[in-house]
CSV table of C-alpha atoms in Angstrom, one decimal:
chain,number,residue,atom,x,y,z
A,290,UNK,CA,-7.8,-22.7,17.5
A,291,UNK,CA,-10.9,-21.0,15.6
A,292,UNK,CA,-10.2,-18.3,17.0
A,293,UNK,CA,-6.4,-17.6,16.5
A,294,UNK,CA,-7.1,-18.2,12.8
A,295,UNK,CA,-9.9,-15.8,12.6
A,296,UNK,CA,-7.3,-13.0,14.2
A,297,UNK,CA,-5.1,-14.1,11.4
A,298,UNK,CA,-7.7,-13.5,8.7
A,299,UNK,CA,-9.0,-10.1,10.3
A,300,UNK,CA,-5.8,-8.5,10.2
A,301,UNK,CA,-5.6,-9.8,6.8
A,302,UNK,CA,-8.6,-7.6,6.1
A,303,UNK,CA,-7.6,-4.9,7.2
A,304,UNK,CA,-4.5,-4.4,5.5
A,305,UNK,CA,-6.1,-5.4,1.8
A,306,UNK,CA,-9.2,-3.0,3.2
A,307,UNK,CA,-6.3,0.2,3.9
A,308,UNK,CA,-4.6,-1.5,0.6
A,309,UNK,CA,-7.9,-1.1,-1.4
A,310,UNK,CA,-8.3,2.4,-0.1
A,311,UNK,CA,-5.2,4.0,-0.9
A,312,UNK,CA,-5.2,2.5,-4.1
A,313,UNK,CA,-8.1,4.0,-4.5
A,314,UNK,CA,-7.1,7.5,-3.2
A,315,UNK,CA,-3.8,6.6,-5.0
A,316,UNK,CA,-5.7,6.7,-8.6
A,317,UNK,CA,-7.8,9.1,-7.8
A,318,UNK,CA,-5.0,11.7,-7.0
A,319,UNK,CA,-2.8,10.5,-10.4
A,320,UNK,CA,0.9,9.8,-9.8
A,321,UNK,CA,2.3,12.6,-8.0
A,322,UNK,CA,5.9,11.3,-7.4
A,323,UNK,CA,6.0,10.8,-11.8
A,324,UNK,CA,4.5,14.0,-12.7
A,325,UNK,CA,8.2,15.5,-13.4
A,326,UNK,CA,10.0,12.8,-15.0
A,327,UNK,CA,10.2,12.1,-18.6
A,328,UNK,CA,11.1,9.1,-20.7
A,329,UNK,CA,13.3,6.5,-19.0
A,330,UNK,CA,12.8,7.8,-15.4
A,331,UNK,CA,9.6,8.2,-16.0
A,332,UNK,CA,8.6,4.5,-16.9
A,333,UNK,CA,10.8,3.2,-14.1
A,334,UNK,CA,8.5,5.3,-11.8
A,335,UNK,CA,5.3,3.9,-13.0
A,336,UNK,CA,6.5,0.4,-13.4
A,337,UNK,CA,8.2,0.8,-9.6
A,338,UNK,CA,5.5,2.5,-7.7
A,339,UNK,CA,2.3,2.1,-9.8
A,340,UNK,CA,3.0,-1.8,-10.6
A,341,UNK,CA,5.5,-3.7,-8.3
A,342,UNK,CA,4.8,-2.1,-5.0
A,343,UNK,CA,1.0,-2.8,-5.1
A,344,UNK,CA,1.5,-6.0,-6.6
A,345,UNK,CA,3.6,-6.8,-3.6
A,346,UNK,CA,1.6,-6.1,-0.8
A,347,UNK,CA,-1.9,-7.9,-1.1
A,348,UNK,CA,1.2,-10.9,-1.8
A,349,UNK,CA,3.1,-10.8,1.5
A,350,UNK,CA,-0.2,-10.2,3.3
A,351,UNK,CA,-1.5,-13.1,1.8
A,352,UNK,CA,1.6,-15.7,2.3
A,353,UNK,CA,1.7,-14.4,5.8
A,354,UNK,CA,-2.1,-14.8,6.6
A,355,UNK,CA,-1.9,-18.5,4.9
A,356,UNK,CA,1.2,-19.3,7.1
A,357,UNK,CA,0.4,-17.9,10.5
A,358,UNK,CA,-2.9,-19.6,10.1
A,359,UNK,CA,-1.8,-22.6,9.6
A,360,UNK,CA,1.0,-22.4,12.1
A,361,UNK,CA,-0.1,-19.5,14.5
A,362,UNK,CA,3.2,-19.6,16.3
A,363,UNK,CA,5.0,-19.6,12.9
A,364,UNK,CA,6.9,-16.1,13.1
A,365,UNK,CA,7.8,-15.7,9.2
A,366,UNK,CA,3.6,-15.9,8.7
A,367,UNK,CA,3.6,-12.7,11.0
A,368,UNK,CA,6.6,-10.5,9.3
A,369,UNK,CA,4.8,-11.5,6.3
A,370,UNK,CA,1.6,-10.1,6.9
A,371,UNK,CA,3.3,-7.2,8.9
A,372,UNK,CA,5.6,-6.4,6.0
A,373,UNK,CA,2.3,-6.0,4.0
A,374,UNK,CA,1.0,-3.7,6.4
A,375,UNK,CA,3.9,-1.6,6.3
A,376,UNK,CA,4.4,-1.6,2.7
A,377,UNK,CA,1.3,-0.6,2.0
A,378,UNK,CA,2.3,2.6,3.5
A,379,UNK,CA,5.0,3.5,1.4
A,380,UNK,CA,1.8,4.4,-0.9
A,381,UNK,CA,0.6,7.2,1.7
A,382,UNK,CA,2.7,10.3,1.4
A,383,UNK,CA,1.0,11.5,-1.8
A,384,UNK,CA,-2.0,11.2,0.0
A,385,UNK,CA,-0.9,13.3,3.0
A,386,UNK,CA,0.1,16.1,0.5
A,387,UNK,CA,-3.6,15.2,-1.3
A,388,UNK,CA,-5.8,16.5,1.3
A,389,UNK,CA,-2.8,18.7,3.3
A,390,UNK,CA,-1.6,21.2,0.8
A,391,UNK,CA,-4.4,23.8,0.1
A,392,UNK,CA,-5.2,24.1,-4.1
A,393,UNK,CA,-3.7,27.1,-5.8
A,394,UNK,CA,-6.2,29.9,-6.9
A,395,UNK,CA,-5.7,32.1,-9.6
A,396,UNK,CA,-5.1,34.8,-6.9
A,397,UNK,CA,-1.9,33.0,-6.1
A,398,UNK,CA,-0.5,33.0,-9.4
A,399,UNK,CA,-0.4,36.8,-9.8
């Protein structure tokens, strides 16, 4: 029994540890999807991706860790803490284009 709930609680830690980390790098790179927009669109952006999205995956990965300890056969626990997991990388394709598209130099611009 210890054990099935300590699997629970290390997959748990990893997804808030990749979670904390592309916040992190999520931050760190600004907000690359809102850097266009302006006024209207551009709040709905920020309040989308920078607010509701992060607040929602340490939440499913946390209903789903509490749940699939308590009942490790309890399938909803699981999707939870997978839908977590997944959600969390909706926040990675700014990152790709972070460390994948080279920086422009001034030689580029003439």
């Amino acid at each position: 029994m210890a054990v099935r709930v300590r699997v629970v609680w290390v997959l748990w830690g990893l997804v808030m540890g990749f979670f904390v980390a592309s916040l992190v790098l999520r931050l760190w790179n600004g907000s690359a999807l809102t850097s266009s927009l302006e006024g209207l669109a551009y709040f709905e952006e920020i309040i989308w991706w920078d607010v509701l999205i992060p607040a929602a995956i340490p939440a499913y990965a946390t209903i789903g860790a509490v749940i699939a300890s308590l009942r490790f056969g309890n399938r909803v626990g699981w999707l939870c803490l997978a839908f977590g997991g997944l959600l969390r990388e909706t926040m990675q394709p700014e990152h790709a284009s972070f460390w994948l598209v080279p920086a422009r130099s001034k030689e580029d611009d003439g």
